[in-house]
Short mmCIF file of C-alpha atoms and ligand atoms in Angstrom, two decimals:
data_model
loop_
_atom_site.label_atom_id
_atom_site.label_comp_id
_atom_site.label_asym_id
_atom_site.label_seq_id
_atom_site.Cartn_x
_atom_site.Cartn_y
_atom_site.Cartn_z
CA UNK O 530 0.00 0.00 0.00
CA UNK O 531 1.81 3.42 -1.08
CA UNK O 532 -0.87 6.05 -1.25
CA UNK O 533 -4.67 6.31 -2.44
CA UNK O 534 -5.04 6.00 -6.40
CA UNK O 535 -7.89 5.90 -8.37
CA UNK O 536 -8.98 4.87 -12.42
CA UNK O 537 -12.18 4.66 -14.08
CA UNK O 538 -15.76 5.88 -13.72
CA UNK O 539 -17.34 5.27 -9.58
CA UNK O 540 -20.09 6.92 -8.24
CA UNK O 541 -19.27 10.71 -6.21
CA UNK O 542 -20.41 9.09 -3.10
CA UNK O 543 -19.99 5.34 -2.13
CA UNK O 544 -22.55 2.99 -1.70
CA UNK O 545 -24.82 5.24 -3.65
CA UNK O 546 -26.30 4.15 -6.46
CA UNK O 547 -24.28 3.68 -9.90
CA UNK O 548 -25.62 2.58 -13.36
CA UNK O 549 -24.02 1.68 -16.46
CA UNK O 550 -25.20 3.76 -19.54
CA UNK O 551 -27.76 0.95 -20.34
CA UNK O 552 -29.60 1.97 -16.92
CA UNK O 553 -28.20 -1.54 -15.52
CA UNK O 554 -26.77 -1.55 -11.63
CA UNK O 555 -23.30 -1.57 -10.64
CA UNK O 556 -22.03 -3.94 -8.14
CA UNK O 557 -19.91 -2.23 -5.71
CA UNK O 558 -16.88 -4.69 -3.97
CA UNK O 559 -15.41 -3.53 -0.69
CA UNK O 560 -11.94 -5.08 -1.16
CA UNK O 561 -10.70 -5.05 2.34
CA UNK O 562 -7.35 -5.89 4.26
CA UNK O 563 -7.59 -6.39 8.19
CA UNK O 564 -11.22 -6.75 8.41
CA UNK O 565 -12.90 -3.34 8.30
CA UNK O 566 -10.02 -1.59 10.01
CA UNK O 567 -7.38 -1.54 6.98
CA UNK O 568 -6.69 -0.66 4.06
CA UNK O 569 -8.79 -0.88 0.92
CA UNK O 570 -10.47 -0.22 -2.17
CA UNK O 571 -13.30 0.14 -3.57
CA UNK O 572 -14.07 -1.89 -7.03
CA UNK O 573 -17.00 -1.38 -9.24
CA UNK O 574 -18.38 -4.31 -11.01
CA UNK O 575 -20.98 -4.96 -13.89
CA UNK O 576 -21.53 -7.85 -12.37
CA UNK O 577 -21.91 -9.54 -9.27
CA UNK O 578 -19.07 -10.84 -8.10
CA UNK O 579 -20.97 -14.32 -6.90
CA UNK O 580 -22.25 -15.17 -10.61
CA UNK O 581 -20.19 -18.76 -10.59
CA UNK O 582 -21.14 -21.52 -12.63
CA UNK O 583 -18.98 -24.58 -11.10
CA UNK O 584 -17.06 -24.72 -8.32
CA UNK O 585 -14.40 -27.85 -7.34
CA UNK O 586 -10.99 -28.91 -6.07
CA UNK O 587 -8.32 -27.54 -8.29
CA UNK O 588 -5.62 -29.53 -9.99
CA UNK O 589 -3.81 -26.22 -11.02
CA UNK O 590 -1.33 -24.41 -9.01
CA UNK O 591 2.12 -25.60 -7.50
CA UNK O 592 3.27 -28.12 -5.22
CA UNK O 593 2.92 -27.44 -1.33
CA UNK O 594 6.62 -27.01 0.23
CA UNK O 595 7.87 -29.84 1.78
CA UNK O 596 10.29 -29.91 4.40
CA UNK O 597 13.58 -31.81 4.03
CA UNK O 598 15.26 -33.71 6.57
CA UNK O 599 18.91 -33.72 5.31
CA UNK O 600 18.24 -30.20 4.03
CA UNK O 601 18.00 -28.88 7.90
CA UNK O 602 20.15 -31.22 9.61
CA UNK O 603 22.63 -30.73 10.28
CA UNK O 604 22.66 -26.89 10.28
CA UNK O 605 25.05 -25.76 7.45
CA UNK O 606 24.98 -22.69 5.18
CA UNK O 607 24.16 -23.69 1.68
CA UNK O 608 23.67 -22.30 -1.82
CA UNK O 609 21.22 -23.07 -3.85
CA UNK O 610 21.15 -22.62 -7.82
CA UNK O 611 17.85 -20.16 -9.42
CA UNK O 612 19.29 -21.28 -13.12
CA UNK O 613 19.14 -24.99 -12.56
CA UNK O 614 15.07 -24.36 -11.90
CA UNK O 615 13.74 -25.91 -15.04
CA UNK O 616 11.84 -23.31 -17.15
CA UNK O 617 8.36 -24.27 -18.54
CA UNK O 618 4.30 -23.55 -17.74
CA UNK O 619 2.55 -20.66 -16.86
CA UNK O 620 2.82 -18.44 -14.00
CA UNK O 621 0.52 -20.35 -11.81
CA UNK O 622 2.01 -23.43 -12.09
CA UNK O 623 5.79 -22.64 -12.70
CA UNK O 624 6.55 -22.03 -8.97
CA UNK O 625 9.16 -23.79 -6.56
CA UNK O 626 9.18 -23.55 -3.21
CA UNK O 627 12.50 -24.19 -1.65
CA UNK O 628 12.46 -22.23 1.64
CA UNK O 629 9.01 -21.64 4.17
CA UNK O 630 8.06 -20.94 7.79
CA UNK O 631 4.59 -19.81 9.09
CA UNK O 632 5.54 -16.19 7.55
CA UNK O 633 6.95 -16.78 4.21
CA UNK O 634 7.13 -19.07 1.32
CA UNK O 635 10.25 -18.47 -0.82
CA UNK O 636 9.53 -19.69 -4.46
CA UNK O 637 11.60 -19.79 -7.46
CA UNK O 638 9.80 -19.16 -10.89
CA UNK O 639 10.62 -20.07 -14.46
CA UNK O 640 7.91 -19.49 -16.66
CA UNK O 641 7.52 -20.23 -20.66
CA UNK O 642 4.02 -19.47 -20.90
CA UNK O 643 0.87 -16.99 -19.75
CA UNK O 644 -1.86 -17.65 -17.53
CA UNK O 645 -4.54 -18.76 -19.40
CA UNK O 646 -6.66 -18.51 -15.93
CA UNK O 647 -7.10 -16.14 -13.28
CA UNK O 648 -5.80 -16.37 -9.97
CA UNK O 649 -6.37 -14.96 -6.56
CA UNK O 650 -4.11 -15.84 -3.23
CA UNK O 651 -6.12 -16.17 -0.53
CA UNK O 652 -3.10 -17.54 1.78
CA UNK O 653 -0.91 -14.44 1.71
CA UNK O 654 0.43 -11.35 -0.46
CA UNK O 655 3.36 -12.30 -3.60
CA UNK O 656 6.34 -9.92 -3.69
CA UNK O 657 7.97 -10.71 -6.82
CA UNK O 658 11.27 -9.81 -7.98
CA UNK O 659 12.13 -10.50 -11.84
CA UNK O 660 15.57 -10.85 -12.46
CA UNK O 661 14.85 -12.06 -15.76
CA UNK O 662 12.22 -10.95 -18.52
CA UNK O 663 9.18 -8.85 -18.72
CA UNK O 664 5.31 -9.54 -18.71
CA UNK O 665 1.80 -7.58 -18.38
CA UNK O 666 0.21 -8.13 -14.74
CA UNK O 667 -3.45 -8.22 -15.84
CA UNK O 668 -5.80 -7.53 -12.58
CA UNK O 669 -9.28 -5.84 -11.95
CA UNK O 670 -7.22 -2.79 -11.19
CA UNK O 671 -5.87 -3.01 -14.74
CA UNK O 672 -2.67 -3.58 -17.17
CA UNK O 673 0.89 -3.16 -14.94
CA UNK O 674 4.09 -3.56 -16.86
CA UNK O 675 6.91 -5.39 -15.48
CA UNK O 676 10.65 -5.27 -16.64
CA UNK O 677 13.44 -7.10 -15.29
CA UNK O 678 14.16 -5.89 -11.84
CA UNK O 679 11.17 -4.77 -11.09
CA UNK O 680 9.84 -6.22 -7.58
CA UNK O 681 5.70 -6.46 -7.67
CA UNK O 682 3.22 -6.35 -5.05
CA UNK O 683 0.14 -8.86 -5.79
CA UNK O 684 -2.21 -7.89 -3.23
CA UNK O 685 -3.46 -11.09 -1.30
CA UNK O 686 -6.91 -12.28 -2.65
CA UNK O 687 -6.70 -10.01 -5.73
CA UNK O 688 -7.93 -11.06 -9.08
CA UNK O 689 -4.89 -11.54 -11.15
CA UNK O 690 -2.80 -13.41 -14.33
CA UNK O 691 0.16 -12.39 -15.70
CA UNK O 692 0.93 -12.35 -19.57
CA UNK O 693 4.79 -13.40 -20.77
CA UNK O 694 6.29 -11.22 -23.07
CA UNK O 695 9.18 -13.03 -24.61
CA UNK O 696 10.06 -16.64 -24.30
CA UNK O 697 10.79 -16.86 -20.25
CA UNK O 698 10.86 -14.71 -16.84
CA UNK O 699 12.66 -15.69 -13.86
CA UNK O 700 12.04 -14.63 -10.48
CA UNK O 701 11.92 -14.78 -7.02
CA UNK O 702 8.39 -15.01 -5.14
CA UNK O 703 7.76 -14.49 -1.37
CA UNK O 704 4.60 -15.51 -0.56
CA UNK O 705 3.59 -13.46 2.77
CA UNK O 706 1.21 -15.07 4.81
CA UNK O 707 1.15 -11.54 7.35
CA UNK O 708 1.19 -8.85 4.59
CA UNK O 709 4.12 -6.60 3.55
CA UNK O 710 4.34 -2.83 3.74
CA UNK O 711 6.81 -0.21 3.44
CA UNK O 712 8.43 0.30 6.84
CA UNK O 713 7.19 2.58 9.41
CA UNK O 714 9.86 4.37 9.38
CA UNK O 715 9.51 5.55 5.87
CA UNK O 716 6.60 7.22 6.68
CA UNK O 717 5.40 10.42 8.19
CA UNK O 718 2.27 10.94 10.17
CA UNK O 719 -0.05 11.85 6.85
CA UNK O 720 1.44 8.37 5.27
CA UNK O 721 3.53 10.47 3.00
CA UNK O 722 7.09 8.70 2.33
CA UNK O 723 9.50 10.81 3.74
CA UNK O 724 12.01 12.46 2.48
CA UNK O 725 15.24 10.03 3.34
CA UNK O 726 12.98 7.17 2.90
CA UNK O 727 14.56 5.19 -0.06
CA UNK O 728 12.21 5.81 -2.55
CA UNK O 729 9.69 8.52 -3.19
CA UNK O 730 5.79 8.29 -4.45
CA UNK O 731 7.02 8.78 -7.80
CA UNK O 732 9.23 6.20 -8.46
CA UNK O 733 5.99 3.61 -7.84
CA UNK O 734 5.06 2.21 -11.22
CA UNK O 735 0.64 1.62 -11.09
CA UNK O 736 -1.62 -0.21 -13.05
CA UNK O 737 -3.12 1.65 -16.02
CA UNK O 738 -6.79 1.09 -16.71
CA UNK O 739 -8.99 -0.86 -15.58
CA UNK O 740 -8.83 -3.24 -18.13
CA UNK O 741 -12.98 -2.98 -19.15
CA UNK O 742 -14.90 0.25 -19.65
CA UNK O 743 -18.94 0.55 -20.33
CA UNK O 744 -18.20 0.61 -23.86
CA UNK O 745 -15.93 -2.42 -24.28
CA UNK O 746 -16.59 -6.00 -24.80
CA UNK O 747 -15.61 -8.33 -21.62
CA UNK O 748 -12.68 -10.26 -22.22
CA UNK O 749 -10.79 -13.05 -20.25
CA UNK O 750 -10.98 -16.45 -19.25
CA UNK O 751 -13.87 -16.92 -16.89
CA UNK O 752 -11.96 -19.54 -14.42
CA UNK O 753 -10.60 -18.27 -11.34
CA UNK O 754 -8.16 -20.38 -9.59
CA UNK O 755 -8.15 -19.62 -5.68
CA UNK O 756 -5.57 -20.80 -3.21
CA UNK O 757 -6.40 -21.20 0.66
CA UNK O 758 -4.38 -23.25 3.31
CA UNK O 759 -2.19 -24.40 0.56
CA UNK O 760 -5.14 -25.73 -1.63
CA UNK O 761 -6.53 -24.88 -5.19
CA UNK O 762 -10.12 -23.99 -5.97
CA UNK O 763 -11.50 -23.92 -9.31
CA UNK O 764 -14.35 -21.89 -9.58
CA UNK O 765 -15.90 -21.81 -13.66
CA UNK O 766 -17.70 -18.06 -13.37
CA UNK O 767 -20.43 -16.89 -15.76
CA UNK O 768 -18.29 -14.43 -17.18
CA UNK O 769 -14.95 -12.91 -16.84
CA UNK O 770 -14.06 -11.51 -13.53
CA UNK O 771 -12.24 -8.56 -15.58
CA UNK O 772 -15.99 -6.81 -15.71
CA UNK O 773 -14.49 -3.23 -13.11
CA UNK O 774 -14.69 -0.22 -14.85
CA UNK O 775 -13.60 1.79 -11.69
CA UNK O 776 -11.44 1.77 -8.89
CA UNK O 777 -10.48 3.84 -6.08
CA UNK O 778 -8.56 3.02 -3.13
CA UNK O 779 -4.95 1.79 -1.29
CA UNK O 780 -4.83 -2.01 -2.73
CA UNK O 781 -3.84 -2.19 -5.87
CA UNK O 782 -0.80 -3.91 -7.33
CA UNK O 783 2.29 -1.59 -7.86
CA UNK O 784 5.76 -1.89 -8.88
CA UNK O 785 9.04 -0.89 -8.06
CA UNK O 786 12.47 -1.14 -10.08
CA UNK O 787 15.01 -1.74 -7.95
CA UNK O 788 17.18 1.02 -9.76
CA UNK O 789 15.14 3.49 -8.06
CA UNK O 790 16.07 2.40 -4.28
CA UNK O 791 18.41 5.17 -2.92
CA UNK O 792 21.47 3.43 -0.91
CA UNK O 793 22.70 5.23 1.75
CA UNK O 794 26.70 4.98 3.03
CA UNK O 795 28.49 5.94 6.30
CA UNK O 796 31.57 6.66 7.36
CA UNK O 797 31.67 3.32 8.55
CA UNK O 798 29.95 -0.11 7.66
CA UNK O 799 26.39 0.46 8.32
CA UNK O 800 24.43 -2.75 9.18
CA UNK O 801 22.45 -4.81 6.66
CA UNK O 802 18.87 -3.20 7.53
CA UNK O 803 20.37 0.19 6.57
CA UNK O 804 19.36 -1.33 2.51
CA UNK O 805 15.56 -2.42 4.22
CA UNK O 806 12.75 -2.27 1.32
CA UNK O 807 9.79 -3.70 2.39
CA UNK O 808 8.90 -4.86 5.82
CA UNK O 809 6.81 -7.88 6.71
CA UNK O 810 5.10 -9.83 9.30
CA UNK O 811 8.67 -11.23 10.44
CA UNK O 812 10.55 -10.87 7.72
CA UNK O 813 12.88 -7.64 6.05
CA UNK O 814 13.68 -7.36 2.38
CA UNK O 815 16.78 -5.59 1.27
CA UNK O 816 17.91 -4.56 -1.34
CA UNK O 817 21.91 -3.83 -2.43
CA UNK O 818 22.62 -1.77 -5.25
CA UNK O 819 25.70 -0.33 -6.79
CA UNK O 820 26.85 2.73 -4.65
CA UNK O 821 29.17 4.34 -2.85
CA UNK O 822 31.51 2.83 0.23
CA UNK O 823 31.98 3.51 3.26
CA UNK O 824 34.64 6.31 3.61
CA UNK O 825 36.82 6.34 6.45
CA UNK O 826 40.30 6.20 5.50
CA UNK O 827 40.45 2.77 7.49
CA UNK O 828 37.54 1.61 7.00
CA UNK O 829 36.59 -1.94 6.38
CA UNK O 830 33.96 -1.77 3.82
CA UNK O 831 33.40 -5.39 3.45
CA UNK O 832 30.24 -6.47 5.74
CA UNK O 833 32.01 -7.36 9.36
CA UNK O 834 31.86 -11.05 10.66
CA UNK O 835 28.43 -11.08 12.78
CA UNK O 836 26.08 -13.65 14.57
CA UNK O 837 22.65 -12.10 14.17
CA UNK O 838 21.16 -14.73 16.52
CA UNK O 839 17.61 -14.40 15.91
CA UNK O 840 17.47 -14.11 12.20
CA UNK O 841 17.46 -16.30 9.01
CA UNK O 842 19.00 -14.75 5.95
CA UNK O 843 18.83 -15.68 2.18
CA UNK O 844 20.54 -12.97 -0.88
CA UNK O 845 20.08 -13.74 -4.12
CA UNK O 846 23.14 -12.22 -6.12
CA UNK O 847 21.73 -10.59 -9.39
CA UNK O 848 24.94 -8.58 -10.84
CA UNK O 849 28.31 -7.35 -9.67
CA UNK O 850 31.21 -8.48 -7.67
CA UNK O 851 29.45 -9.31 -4.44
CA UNK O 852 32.81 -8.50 -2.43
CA UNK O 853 32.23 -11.02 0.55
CA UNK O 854 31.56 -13.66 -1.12
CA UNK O 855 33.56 -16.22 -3.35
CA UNK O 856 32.68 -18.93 -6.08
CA UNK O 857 28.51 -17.15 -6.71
CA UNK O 858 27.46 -16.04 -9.21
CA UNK O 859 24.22 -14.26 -11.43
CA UNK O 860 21.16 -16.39 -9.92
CA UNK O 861 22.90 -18.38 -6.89
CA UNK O 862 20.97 -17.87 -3.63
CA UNK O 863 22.60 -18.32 -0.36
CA UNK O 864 21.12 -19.30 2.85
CA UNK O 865 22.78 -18.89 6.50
CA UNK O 866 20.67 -19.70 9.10
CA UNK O 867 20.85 -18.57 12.53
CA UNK O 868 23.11 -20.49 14.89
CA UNK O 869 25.88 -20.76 12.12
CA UNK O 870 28.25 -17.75 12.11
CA UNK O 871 28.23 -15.37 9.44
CA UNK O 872 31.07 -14.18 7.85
CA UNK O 873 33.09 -12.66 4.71
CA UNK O 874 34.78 -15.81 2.66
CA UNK O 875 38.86 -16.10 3.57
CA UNK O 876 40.55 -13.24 2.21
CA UNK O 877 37.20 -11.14 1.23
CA UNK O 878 37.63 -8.81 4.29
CA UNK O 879 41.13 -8.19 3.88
CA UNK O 880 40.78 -7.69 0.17
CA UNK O 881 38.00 -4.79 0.68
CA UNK O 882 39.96 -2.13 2.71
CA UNK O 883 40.71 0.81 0.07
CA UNK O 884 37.82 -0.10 -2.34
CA UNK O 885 35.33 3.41 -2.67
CA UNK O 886 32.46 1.16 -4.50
CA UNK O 887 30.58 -1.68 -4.83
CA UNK O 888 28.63 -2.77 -8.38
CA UNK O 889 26.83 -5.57 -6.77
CA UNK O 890 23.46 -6.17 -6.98
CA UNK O 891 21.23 -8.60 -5.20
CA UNK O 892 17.64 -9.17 -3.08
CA UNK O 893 18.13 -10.47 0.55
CA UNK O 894 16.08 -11.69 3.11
CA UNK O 895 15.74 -11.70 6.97
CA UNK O 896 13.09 -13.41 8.91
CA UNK O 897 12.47 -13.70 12.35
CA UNK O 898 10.97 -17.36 12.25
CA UNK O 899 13.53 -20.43 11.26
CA UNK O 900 13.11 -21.17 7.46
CA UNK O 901 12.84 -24.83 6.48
CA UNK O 902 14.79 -26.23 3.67
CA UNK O 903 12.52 -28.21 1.31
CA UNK O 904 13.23 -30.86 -0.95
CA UNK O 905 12.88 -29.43 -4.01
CA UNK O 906 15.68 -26.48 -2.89
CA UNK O 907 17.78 -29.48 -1.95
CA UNK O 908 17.60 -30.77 -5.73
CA UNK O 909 18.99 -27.40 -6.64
CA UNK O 910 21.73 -27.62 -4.17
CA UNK O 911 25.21 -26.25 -5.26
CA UNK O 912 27.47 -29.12 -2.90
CA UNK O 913 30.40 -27.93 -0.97
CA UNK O 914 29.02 -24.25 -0.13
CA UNK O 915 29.61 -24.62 3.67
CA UNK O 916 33.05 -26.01 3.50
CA UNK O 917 34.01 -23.23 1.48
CA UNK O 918 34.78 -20.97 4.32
CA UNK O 919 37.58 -23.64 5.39
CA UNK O 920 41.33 -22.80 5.18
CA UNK O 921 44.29 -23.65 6.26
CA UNK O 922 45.40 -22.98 9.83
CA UNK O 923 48.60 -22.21 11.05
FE1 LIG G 1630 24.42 -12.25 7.54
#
């Protein structure tokens, strides 16, 4: 949720009447986050929203993650490779999860295909970040474009499919279970960003639309696929659920290139939530950009040795020379749990002292709960990544 926006035609007061030009009604949808007490929006429909044909257990969607027993014992940091996901399907189906707790799921996605049904995730709200590719997010709000490294915000329950442009995307999907927001912080007490948040209103990319009007013809599938506790409902609808021709409210999906984030640098190394992005019901998202080092004359710019006890941690490394770390490259995604120490490969903190920048790029994750290594992470396992921090002692 960044700020109010608002597209289409909708009555000048809510829950007031509102016709179409042929004198029929329109059906107003009070799309709601925390019960009443939330955020929201308000979507106006030519239809009601209830209007379903068929309804039964799905076979669509992906597979539920499963928790692997060599994969979390015994504890070790481990690396896990994005490019040996193999590409093919649609969105909805083209997901792997390979890390979870109550919080978050943490999918991989390859894609060769669109959605040729809607979806809606009841469980939680997707944060996507595309590393690879671009596609249209079609959604009752309307037509969002998304480039490689772009992160997206699909609003939990929210009437969605995504179109592939090209032959493949990759990306990176949390699946919040508690909602995700922009950090208090980052906001003053009117909800405006302020001004040494990392980002500013503008650089928010909206949907454009909605995707029907009064005049045009109602396009779209007319499945909706529905996910709740980790399970798929098919529900066949008379028509397509594309049928808003206004909006105006908070939920809507959004995006947010990754170019735009502002870093900020101190005279020393400034700890790993100093790149936070978007907060989360115990979890953080950073992000690290090219910028500026630290600049003290000794300072050690490389991130310092540390045992954040209470936190899990994944990066995936996108671009760059990602200067404490060794042997990863474009795509690899590295997990250190808590109760392992973390620290700068053999020779990477030494090496950094005198550098003035850093060209990396990559997405990282913190989360308060333990994440769970599933099986089908441990079948893109890169062998050998906890070992890797062993040298010879004197
Ligand atoms: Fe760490």
């Amino acid at each position: 949720m960044i700020d109010r926006q608002s597209a289409g035609v909708f009555p000048e007061k809510p829950h007031t009447v509102f016709r179409a030009p042929d004198g029929s009604i329109v059906y107003e949808e009070m799309f709601t986050r925390d019960g009443f007490a939330g955020c929201f929006s308000y979507l106006y429909h030519r239809y009601p929203t209830t209007d379903h044909l068929d309804v039964f257990a799905s076979k669509r969607g992906w597979s539920e993650p499963t928790p692997s027993e060599a994969g979390n014992h015994p504890l070790l940091r481990r690396l896990f490779d994005s490019n040996a996901v193999t590409p093919g399907g649609a969105f909805l189906e083209a997901r792997v999860a390979i890390l979870t707790n109550s919080d978050v799921n943490v999918l991989l996605v390859r894609p060769t295909q669109s959605d040729d049904v809607y979806f809606a995730n009841g469980d939680g709200d997707e944060l996507w970040y595309v590393h690879e590719g671009s596609a249209r997010l079609e959604s009752v709000c309307g037509w969002l474009d998304v480039v490689a490294g772009d992160y997206v915000w699909v609003p939990k329950g929210m009437t969605h499919r995504w179109h592939l442009a090209g032959s493949e995307l990759r990306a990176l999907v949390f699946e919040f279970t508690g909602g995700v927001h922009v950090p208090t912080q980052f906001r003053n007490g009117c909800g405006q960003l302020v001004m040494d948040a990392p980002y500013t209103h503008r650089d928010f990319k909206r949907p454009q639309g909605p995707v029907h009007t009064f005049e045009s013809e109602l396009a779209g599938p007319h499945t909706i696929v529905a996910k709740k506790r980790g399970k798929f409902t098919e529900s066949v609808m008379a028509r397509s659920p594309m049928d808003v021709v206004g909006w105006d409210g908070f939920v809507y999906p959004w995006a947010f290139p990754i170019e735009k984030y502002q870093p900020k640098t101190g005279l020393v190394h400034l700890p790993p939530t100093i790149h936070g992005t978007f907060a989360a019901k115990g979890a953080l998202v950073c992000s690290f950009v090219p910028r500026v080092l630290d600049f003290h004359p000794q300072a050690i710019p490389c991130p310092y040795p540390h045992s954040s006890v209470d936190c899990d941690e994944i990066i995936l490394y996108l671009r760059g020379n990602f200067t404490s770390r060794r042997g990863v490259g474009p795509g690899a995604i590295s997990f250190h749990p808590a109760g392992t120490p973390h620290a700068p490969h053999p020779g990477a903190y030494e090496a950094s002292i005198g550098h003035t920048r850093s060209d990396e790029l990559a997405v990282m994750m913190d989360t308060e709960k333990p994440l769970l290594v599933t099986e089908q992470a441990m079948a893109l396992e890169s062998a050998g990544y906890h070992d890797s921090w062993k040298r010879p002692l004197a």
